[in-house]
Amino acid sequence: MKRSTVGPWIAFGLGALYFLIPLIATFEFSLRMRRGTYSFDAYAVVFADPRFQASFSYSVLLALITIVLGVMLVVPTAYFIRLRLPKLAPLVEFITLLPLVIPAIVIVFGYLRLYNSSSWLPFTSNARATDLLLAFGYVTLALPYMYRAVDTGMRAIDVRTLTEAAESLGASWATILFRVIFPNVKVAILSGAFITFAVVMGEFTFASLLDRPAFGPYLQLIGANRAYEPAALAIIAFLVTWACMGLLQLVLAGARVARQR
Amino acid sequence: MAFLDITGVRKAYGPNTVVHHVDLAIERGEFVSFLGPSGCGKTTTLRMVAGFETPSAGRVVIDGKDVTPLRPNQRNIGMVFQAYALFPNMTVAENVGFGLKVAGKPPAEIAPRVEEMLRLIKLPQLGGRYPYQLSGGQQQRVALARALAIKPKILLLDEPLSALDAKIRVSLREEIRAVQRQLGITTIYVTHDQEEALSMSDRIVVMNEGRIEQIGTPFEIYNFPRTRFVASFVGTLNLLEATVAPGGGRLEIDGQPVIARDGINGAAPGTSLTVALRPEAITITDAGGDRNRLAGTVEEVSFLGSVIRIRVRFRDNAVSLDTFNDPAIAPPERGKPVTVSFAHGDVHVLGAA
């Protein structure tokens, strides 16, 4: 018996409309800067704005720093938890979930109290140190995604036996980590990296309260003061995120193909 | 002093002792199997030789050098795992050459050695493949080549054939043994499969509950088991409840007299004893001469191809015996009365029941 697919299609259609109507409306609005005709004037203005370029490249750089720090922190942690301290796994999973539960504003206020210019570790006393603090904050924010991605990748390979095999062949810890473990969880690290990138590009709370010239506060500033440009920016931000997700799919699909070959 | 000396080795996890005081000496070039059921401590003992576990007490000495405090990567051992453990990101050739690369050997030295190893395992054309492109049997051969490429002092194999299907298991175990003989490498082979252990080993170490039950050649282990555990674990064994006959010196099984050449060490009449009989020691056709004879009925007939396994019941006891399949003679029918016979020397008295 062929089951009716009308119900599922209606549900799918409603979901799609819920998602697409605001997007299309925003896009349509962003094209209306010139009276009476559609144009990409708003986009031209945005791209020509030096603050856009500055804040966008600032956030890209910070995202890359966050990814590097996150990978350095998460990969060895996940590896040794799997290998040596599996009992701690639930605790670590809980800790890595905390950033989803604790609002960013609580974390950033904590930072401001702990690391203000009269504290033991005055991270906020100059701009470079504050940048670093912001990157640390982003590592925390991205932790749930990064840890899960990497841990899943490690579950897919037999970490313990591969480690022992490499060890019996004379490999040191560094060799095992860089030549055996890293290459085999590369796809997982990449997927964690793309999500991290998307999270950092759209982050507002940390950057705003730490007063750093990131993309999120710039979006907010334009949104408060201009009419058409915020719509164009929203579309751009959306495309950047989508590009990340698309790349993620590509990488994962590539890995699947490689495994099936 | 032997090539590999395991002296007084013990391993405990908290209050749980999994290996009790193991003493074992293995000569250079010997192929020794650790045989036992799962949880008997055979793998733990192997892992202590490899360095993956640290003994709670005792020492491991390889070629005169105490390796007990050394890490696995300092011991120069080759190890083959049940799960193959090939590096998925490397080709077959890179896998085989990994140990040499780690040791800092120049590529000009690695390439010919890799080639030599691939020829040894008869896969010379597969150097460029990735592990996922190989069958399980091929992967395990590559794992063997990888372990041997570094010219280890000792080769350790941890149930290497368990994940493979029966046919490949048999051909691969012959291949492993041939390679081992060719290189003359001292080898420890862990298995729970008695057929594997019996067919491959110079000596077998039968383990149970963290202790060595018996060490001996396959011939000794199979024919002269020293404990009840060894007797029952190695081969198929008939265990029969016997009582010492009135007057002593003889046994009775279900009221029928049986003589054991070993003797019964002056056990008092009426004492219950367990005796063991190998299926191949029992015949259903009367061979004549001075043998034990027991009358019973055919309870079950299993046709196994070249062999027919027949189960004969006496009263409380029953035995299984094997006869070769002869197309000219039909197998006995169930329920038919038969008399089985076996030599006095084939009755092993295992002690009080």
XYZ file of C-alpha atoms in Angstrom:
614
model
C 0.000 0.000 0.000
C 1.310 3.396 -0.931
C 1.142 5.794 1.948
C -0.108 9.299 1.364
C 2.685 11.871 1.405
C 0.369 14.878 1.482
C 0.708 15.473 5.241
C 4.502 15.439 5.270
C 4.605 17.737 2.246
C 2.296 20.240 3.944
C 4.502 20.191 7.046
C 7.586 20.626 4.898
C 5.948 23.472 2.973
C 4.962 25.322 6.155
C 8.449 24.937 7.556
C 9.975 26.172 4.315
C 7.664 29.208 4.228
C 8.464 30.043 7.856
C 12.115 30.020 6.915
C 12.001 31.498 3.419
C 9.467 34.357 3.663
C 11.563 36.528 6.023
C 14.659 35.712 3.995
C 13.054 36.638 0.687
C 11.477 39.732 2.212
C 14.827 40.844 3.635
C 16.519 40.206 0.321
C 13.814 42.058 -1.564
C 14.062 45.011 0.830
C 17.837 45.105 0.510
C 17.473 45.701 -3.228
C 15.232 48.752 -2.870
C 17.767 51.417 -1.998
C 17.341 53.152 -5.372
C 13.841 54.555 -5.744
C 11.502 52.717 -8.112
C 13.952 50.038 -9.263
C 15.848 47.058 -7.829
C 19.572 47.512 -7.428
C 22.523 46.247 -5.448
C 23.289 49.764 -4.209
C 22.961 48.764 -0.566
C 25.516 45.976 -1.107
C 27.839 48.407 -2.878
C 27.607 50.800 0.061
C 28.262 47.993 2.530
C 31.244 46.596 0.669
C 32.683 50.084 0.197
C 32.404 50.847 3.916
C 35.911 50.527 5.420
C 34.345 49.597 8.751
C 32.708 46.602 7.081
C 36.032 45.464 5.675
C 37.796 46.066 8.977
C 35.205 44.358 11.172
C 34.730 41.468 8.741
C 38.456 40.738 8.476
C 38.831 41.202 12.230
C 36.177 38.544 12.844
C 37.636 36.198 10.218
C 41.052 36.469 11.865
C 39.568 35.915 15.289
C 37.622 32.900 13.993
C 40.833 31.366 12.665
C 42.644 31.977 15.971
C 39.678 30.470 17.803
C 39.778 27.385 15.582
C 43.497 26.854 16.134
C 43.192 27.291 19.918
C 40.088 25.107 20.004
C 41.737 22.288 18.063
C 44.854 22.415 20.237
C 42.694 22.202 23.339
C 40.040 19.743 22.217
C 41.899 17.111 20.176
C 44.432 16.105 22.871
C 41.711 16.293 25.543
C 39.287 14.073 23.633
C 42.151 11.719 22.773
C 43.398 11.228 26.316
C 39.865 10.980 27.691
C 39.185 8.135 25.268
C 42.520 6.483 25.858
C 43.393 6.931 29.487
C 40.513 8.448 31.446
C 37.256 7.137 29.997
C 35.720 7.530 33.453
C 36.013 11.301 33.112
C 34.110 11.343 29.814
C 30.703 12.226 31.330
C 32.286 15.061 33.340
C 34.055 16.510 30.312
C 30.888 16.199 28.231
C 29.029 18.102 30.918
C 31.649 20.845 31.048
C 31.684 21.216 27.280
C 27.906 21.601 27.320
C 27.955 24.435 29.872
C 28.428 27.219 27.297
C 25.056 26.228 25.823
C 23.415 26.554 29.213
C 25.135 29.632 30.604
C 24.243 32.802 28.673
C 27.142 34.529 26.971
C 26.403 37.692 28.913
C 27.015 35.884 32.202
C 30.337 34.590 30.932
C 31.461 37.987 29.684
C 30.531 39.695 32.958
C 32.536 37.045 34.724
C 35.477 37.844 32.467
C 35.145 41.562 33.154
C 35.181 40.996 36.899
C 38.070 38.512 36.797
C 40.317 40.118 34.201
C 39.658 43.877 34.605
C 42.577 46.284 34.551
C 43.038 46.187 38.342
C 42.988 42.388 38.629
C 45.819 39.866 38.817
C 45.454 39.078 35.127
C 44.512 42.431 33.522
C 43.495 41.094 30.124
C 41.304 44.132 29.455
C 44.058 46.684 30.061
C 45.091 46.831 26.396
C 43.547 46.004 23.053
C 45.755 43.032 22.077
C 45.193 41.314 25.417
C 41.460 41.926 25.090
C 41.566 40.361 21.621
C 43.147 37.327 23.200
C 40.501 37.239 25.921
C 37.844 37.442 23.228
C 39.427 34.489 21.383
C 39.462 32.485 24.636
C 35.807 33.362 25.109
C 35.024 32.172 21.595
C 36.867 28.901 22.225
C 34.523 28.418 25.171
C 31.455 29.259 23.085
C 32.473 26.840 20.325
C 33.469 24.105 22.778
C 30.186 22.136 22.655
C 30.376 21.835 18.863
C 34.100 21.306 18.577
C 34.280 18.671 21.324
C 31.340 16.715 19.997
C 32.626 16.751 16.427
C 36.097 15.575 17.438
C 34.836 12.999 19.931
C 32.527 11.509 17.306
C 35.449 11.349 14.905
C 37.509 9.501 17.489
C 34.700 7.078 18.156
C 34.770 6.127 14.477
C 38.392 4.966 14.683
C 39.797 2.537 17.217
C 41.924 5.093 19.060
C 43.329 2.673 21.600
C 44.455 -0.036 19.197
C 45.854 2.459 16.687
C 47.809 4.088 19.506
C 49.145 0.762 20.716
C 50.051 -0.307 17.189
C 51.979 2.932 16.655
C 53.596 2.645 20.081
C 54.779 -0.911 19.445
C 56.364 0.363 16.216
C 58.444 2.795 18.249
C 56.383 5.985 17.871
C 56.452 8.696 20.561
C 53.346 10.482 21.840
C 53.855 13.469 19.552
C 54.305 11.207 16.521
C 51.178 9.229 17.384
C 49.112 12.385 17.838
C 50.303 14.171 14.685
C 50.887 11.275 12.269
C 48.178 8.826 13.321
C 45.385 10.496 15.287
C 45.154 13.965 13.652
C 44.987 12.703 10.049
C 42.277 10.220 10.934
C 40.016 12.748 12.669
C 40.740 15.479 10.104
C 37.189 15.487 8.789
C 35.780 15.766 12.295
C 38.146 18.635 13.100
C 37.127 20.396 9.886
C 33.441 20.082 10.642
C 34.053 21.462 14.135
C 36.077 24.267 12.568
C 33.315 25.343 10.191
C 30.743 25.485 12.958
C 33.201 27.465 15.073
C 33.689 29.859 12.170
C 29.944 30.425 11.823
C 29.546 30.939 15.587
C 32.359 33.498 15.753
C 31.226 35.443 12.673
C 27.799 36.070 14.139
C 28.754 36.634 17.789
C 27.681 39.900 19.328
C 27.604 39.810 23.141
C 31.285 39.105 23.858
C 32.624 41.486 21.221
C 30.269 44.294 22.169
C 30.836 44.143 25.924
C 34.592 43.755 25.497
C 34.366 46.675 23.028
C 36.166 44.963 20.143
C 35.560 45.977 16.496
C 34.043 42.660 15.416
C 31.448 41.929 12.752
C 28.585 41.367 15.198
C 28.706 44.846 16.819
C 29.127 46.380 13.352
C 25.917 44.649 12.223
C 24.169 46.062 15.249
C 25.540 49.569 14.655
C 24.432 49.657 11.025
C 21.080 48.147 11.963
C 20.442 50.966 14.413
C 21.361 53.766 12.053
C 20.605 52.806 8.447
C 17.608 51.535 6.484
C 18.666 49.296 3.576
C 22.217 48.348 4.484
C 21.252 46.173 7.487
C 19.129 44.024 5.195
C 22.056 43.646 2.798
C 24.360 42.812 5.711
C 21.936 40.217 7.032
C 21.923 38.540 3.629
C 25.734 38.653 3.480
C 26.066 37.192 6.973
C 23.551 34.540 6.035
C 25.498 33.637 2.888
C 28.759 33.378 4.855
C 27.131 30.986 7.312
C 25.587 29.024 4.492
C 28.905 28.777 2.711
C 30.355 27.311 5.913
C 27.550 24.771 6.142
C 27.934 23.957 2.442
C 31.664 23.375 2.869
C 30.897 21.193 5.874
C 28.536 19.066 3.785
C 31.135 18.830 1.017
C 33.850 17.698 3.405
C 31.580 15.130 5.056
C 30.312 13.838 1.711
C 33.899 13.585 0.479
C 34.821 11.578 3.552
C 31.857 9.265 3.055
C 32.783 8.669 -0.569
C 36.375 7.969 0.430
C 35.220 5.445 2.992
C 32.872 3.671 0.618
C 35.333 3.459 -2.246
C 69.076 -18.169 30.406
C 66.268 -18.248 27.866
C 65.706 -15.588 25.209
C 62.539 -14.356 26.885
C 62.206 -14.791 30.635
C 58.974 -14.011 32.395
C 59.699 -14.298 36.095
C 57.100 -14.183 38.856
C 54.863 -11.834 36.898
C 51.620 -10.815 38.541
C 48.979 -8.283 37.555
C 46.273 -6.890 39.788
C 43.715 -4.168 39.194
C 42.832 -3.012 42.693
C 41.670 -6.082 44.606
C 41.266 -8.037 41.350
C 44.248 -10.229 40.488
C 44.005 -11.224 36.842
C 47.440 -12.839 36.504
C 48.955 -14.807 39.399
C 52.676 -15.455 39.456
C 53.490 -16.510 35.898
C 56.919 -18.065 35.252
C 57.841 -18.840 31.695
C 61.032 -19.193 29.680
C 60.914 -19.053 25.892
C 63.891 -19.984 23.721
C 65.086 -18.034 20.693
C 63.033 -18.845 17.601
C 60.336 -20.694 19.531
C 56.641 -20.392 18.675
C 54.677 -20.452 21.923
C 50.894 -20.163 22.203
C 48.964 -18.910 25.210
C 45.751 -20.911 25.165
C 42.772 -20.453 27.431
C 39.199 -19.200 27.696
C 38.497 -15.466 27.673
C 39.450 -13.812 30.941
C 42.161 -16.368 31.723
C 44.922 -13.730 31.704
C 46.589 -14.733 28.444
C 46.133 -11.370 26.751
C 47.136 -9.482 29.909
C 50.330 -11.532 30.098
C 51.055 -10.787 26.438
C 50.400 -7.078 27.014
C 52.866 -7.106 29.900
C 55.509 -8.513 27.543
C 54.592 -5.784 25.026
C 54.704 -3.083 27.698
C 51.074 -1.979 27.435
C 50.502 -3.146 31.003
C 52.945 -2.823 33.866
C 53.276 -5.928 36.034
C 52.303 -5.498 39.680
C 55.242 -7.771 40.472
C 57.882 -9.734 38.590
C 60.166 -9.047 35.635
C 60.213 -9.472 31.887
C 63.679 -10.030 30.432
C 64.224 -10.065 26.667
C 67.607 -11.215 25.370
C 69.281 -10.615 28.705
C 67.855 -7.123 29.140
C 65.276 -6.304 31.797
C 62.541 -4.466 29.878
C 60.049 -4.249 32.746
C 60.469 -0.470 33.241
C 60.603 0.293 29.494
C 57.749 1.802 27.492
C 56.349 -0.218 24.549
C 58.084 2.035 22.022
C 61.464 1.264 23.621
C 61.141 -2.531 23.607
C 61.557 -3.360 19.916
C 58.643 -5.753 19.725
C 56.319 -6.444 16.831
C 52.654 -6.713 17.636
C 49.675 -7.890 15.612
C 46.192 -7.115 16.926
C 42.861 -8.827 16.501
C 41.405 -5.639 14.989
C 44.272 -5.325 12.414
C 44.887 -1.717 13.552
C 46.262 -0.556 10.220
C 46.499 3.239 9.994
C 43.525 4.185 7.787
C 45.173 7.351 6.480
C 48.232 5.548 5.117
C 48.725 3.234 2.158
C 49.831 -0.348 2.651
C 53.439 0.620 1.900
C 53.286 3.575 4.325
C 51.827 1.324 6.996
C 54.585 -1.232 6.560
C 57.249 1.487 6.496
C 55.837 3.422 9.481
C 58.093 1.880 12.097
C 61.192 2.472 9.985
C 60.182 6.070 9.284
C 59.611 6.702 12.981
C 63.057 5.267 13.645
C 64.471 7.908 11.263
C 65.639 5.517 8.546
C 66.273 7.166 5.137
C 63.719 6.514 2.357
C 66.387 4.653 0.367
C 66.508 2.102 3.152
C 62.756 1.973 3.830
C 61.552 1.288 0.270
C 63.475 -1.975 -0.306
C 62.554 -3.231 3.172
C 58.855 -2.517 2.530
C 59.094 -4.322 -0.786
C 60.786 -7.291 0.860
C 58.045 -7.462 3.520
C 55.253 -7.255 0.948
C 56.866 -10.103 -0.986
C 57.099 -12.073 2.244
C 53.328 -11.820 2.797
C 52.708 -12.406 -0.932
C 51.052 -9.036 -1.579
C 53.799 -7.273 -3.564
C 51.374 -5.482 -5.872
C 49.210 -3.905 -3.153
C 51.651 -1.304 -1.770
C 49.618 1.628 -3.099
C 46.264 0.511 -1.744
C 44.573 1.849 1.381
C 43.496 -0.489 4.180
C 39.784 -0.088 3.404
C 40.464 -1.481 -0.079
C 41.730 -4.777 1.352
C 39.933 -7.855 2.652
C 40.256 -8.783 6.328
C 42.780 -11.499 5.558
C 44.894 -9.130 3.465
C 44.747 -6.459 6.173
C 46.000 -8.911 8.750
C 48.875 -9.968 6.488
C 49.813 -6.301 6.074
C 49.655 -5.898 9.852
C 52.048 -8.852 10.139
C 54.408 -7.277 7.579
C 54.266 -3.959 9.459
C 55.147 -5.678 12.730
C 58.041 -7.566 11.127
C 59.462 -4.646 9.115
C 61.221 -3.174 12.169
C 63.051 -6.479 12.752
C 61.615 -6.902 16.231
C 63.205 -9.154 18.822
C 59.879 -10.773 19.565
C 56.662 -11.080 17.588
C 53.450 -10.914 19.620
C 50.119 -11.921 18.085
C 46.923 -11.224 20.006
C 44.163 -13.443 18.580
C 45.085 -12.308 15.068
C 42.684 -14.642 13.279
C 39.574 -14.283 15.447
C 37.928 -11.706 13.201
C 38.375 -13.745 10.014
C 36.203 -16.445 8.529
C 37.058 -20.112 8.912
C 38.687 -20.806 5.562
C 40.997 -17.776 5.658
C 41.809 -18.590 9.271
C 43.259 -21.960 8.308
C 45.268 -20.701 5.333
C 46.542 -17.670 7.219
C 47.684 -19.655 10.227
C 49.793 -21.829 7.928
C 51.174 -18.688 6.357
C 52.000 -17.072 9.706
C 53.788 -20.214 10.811
C 55.734 -20.409 7.533
C 56.848 -16.768 7.844
C 57.791 -17.320 11.480
C 59.909 -20.362 10.555
C 61.527 -18.532 7.656
C 62.598 -15.603 9.860
C 63.255 -17.711 12.950
C 61.615 -15.052 15.087
C 60.626 -15.766 18.689
C 56.829 -15.607 18.769
C 54.040 -15.566 21.305
C 50.594 -16.289 19.942
C 47.492 -15.708 22.039
C 44.388 -17.675 21.136
C 41.310 -19.305 22.605
C 41.134 -21.678 19.657
C 42.739 -24.996 20.615
C 42.996 -26.116 16.997
C 45.067 -23.018 16.191
C 47.310 -23.581 19.199
C 47.747 -27.300 18.522
C 48.507 -26.898 14.831
C 50.940 -23.967 15.026
C 52.902 -24.123 18.251
C 56.225 -25.527 19.358
C 54.861 -25.297 22.873
C 51.507 -24.406 24.350
C 50.914 -22.610 27.641
C 47.414 -23.468 28.823
C 46.091 -20.775 31.148
C 43.040 -20.584 33.368
C 41.969 -17.980 35.909
C 45.265 -16.134 35.719
C 47.424 -19.205 36.276
C 49.432 -21.485 34.033
C 47.789 -24.909 34.076
C 50.306 -26.721 31.920
C 53.205 -26.003 29.582
C 54.078 -28.564 26.932
C 54.256 -29.516 23.278
C 50.912 -29.920 21.495
C 51.448 -33.685 21.685
C 51.937 -33.586 25.450
C 49.090 -31.175 26.090
C 46.622 -33.185 24.060
C 47.624 -36.688 25.080
C 48.771 -36.160 28.645
C 46.732 -33.366 30.184
C 47.912 -32.813 33.720
C 44.817 -31.151 35.111
C 41.137 -31.609 34.677
C 40.895 -28.143 33.142
C 43.492 -28.911 30.463
C 41.836 -32.219 29.709
C 38.451 -30.625 29.228
C 39.611 -27.457 27.460
C 41.888 -29.099 24.890
C 40.088 -31.415 22.524
C 36.696 -33.016 23.060
C 36.727 -35.135 26.111
C 34.356 -37.696 27.585
C 34.133 -37.340 31.345
C 32.664 -40.376 33.091
C 31.713 -40.936 36.677
C 33.303 -44.158 37.916
C 33.357 -45.858 41.295
C 36.101 -48.031 42.732
C 34.869 -51.621 42.557
C 34.500 -53.779 45.729
C 37.884 -55.224 46.553
C 39.681 -52.164 45.094
C 42.133 -51.832 42.215
C 39.436 -51.798 39.571
C 36.792 -49.325 38.469
C 33.167 -49.696 37.582
C 31.233 -47.479 35.204
C 27.474 -47.935 35.446
C 28.080 -51.398 36.906
C 30.479 -52.544 34.177
C 34.148 -53.220 35.018
C 36.896 -50.940 33.654
C 40.658 -51.176 34.096
C 42.853 -48.059 34.115
C 46.529 -48.625 33.479
C 47.445 -45.524 35.499
C 45.999 -47.252 38.527
C 43.796 -45.578 41.043
C 46.372 -45.001 43.767
C 44.769 -47.315 46.256
C 41.479 -45.431 46.471
C 39.035 -47.131 48.813
C 36.211 -49.239 47.346
C 33.092 -47.183 46.712
C 35.013 -43.948 46.105
C 33.688 -41.889 43.179
C 36.276 -40.872 40.568
C 36.097 -38.966 37.310
C 37.777 -40.581 34.341
C 38.459 -39.013 30.960
C 38.355 -40.677 27.545
C 39.201 -39.047 24.193
C 36.581 -39.736 21.481
C 39.264 -41.086 19.135
C 40.396 -43.637 21.736
C 37.029 -45.393 21.626
C 36.041 -47.800 18.872
C 32.648 -49.261 18.097
C 34.074 -52.152 16.112
C 35.718 -54.680 18.399
C 39.475 -54.476 17.838
C 40.015 -57.615 19.938
C 42.736 -58.123 22.535
C 42.816 -57.108 26.150
C 40.621 -53.968 26.195
C 37.895 -52.434 28.278
C 34.442 -53.130 26.884
C 31.220 -51.319 27.766
C 27.766 -52.238 26.480
C 25.228 -49.506 25.749
C 22.831 -48.161 23.155
C 23.321 -45.667 20.349
C 21.773 -42.394 21.474
C 22.763 -39.961 18.746
C 24.507 -40.113 15.371
C 25.951 -36.919 13.839
C 27.245 -37.055 10.306
C 30.153 -34.590 10.069
C 31.457 -35.480 6.612
C 34.724 -37.363 6.819
C 33.898 -38.342 10.398
C 30.775 -39.713 12.064
C 30.298 -38.805 15.707
C 28.312 -41.363 17.664
C 26.983 -40.934 21.158
C 26.581 -44.115 23.163
C 24.700 -44.193 26.457
C 25.393 -46.807 29.146
C 23.184 -45.955 32.091
C 24.049 -42.640 33.762
C 27.109 -42.031 31.616
C 27.454 -41.516 27.910
C 30.448 -41.166 25.585
C 30.993 -39.568 22.209
C 33.238 -41.371 19.768
C 34.376 -40.710 16.217
C 34.546 -43.207 13.359
C 35.721 -42.479 9.858
C 32.981 -42.292 7.300
C 33.109 -45.414 5.129
C 30.640 -45.234 2.207
C 30.440 -49.034 2.194
C 29.119 -49.198 5.763
C 25.935 -47.457 6.853
C 26.207 -45.587 10.170
C 24.626 -47.342 13.165
C 20.992 -46.679 13.880
C 19.759 -44.878 16.966
C 18.548 -47.181 19.739
C 20.680 -50.078 18.542
C 22.651 -51.919 21.270
C 26.422 -51.642 20.790
C 29.601 -52.495 22.675
C 32.392 -49.924 22.671
C 35.981 -50.708 23.555
C 39.073 -48.731 24.540
C 42.581 -49.551 25.731
C 43.461 -49.638 29.433
C 46.051 -46.917 28.805
C 43.457 -44.484 27.393
C 41.561 -44.214 30.668
C 42.766 -41.081 32.473
C 41.799 -40.941 36.119
C 41.315 -37.264 36.981
C 40.671 -37.613 40.712
C 37.741 -37.574 43.064
C 34.462 -36.596 41.448
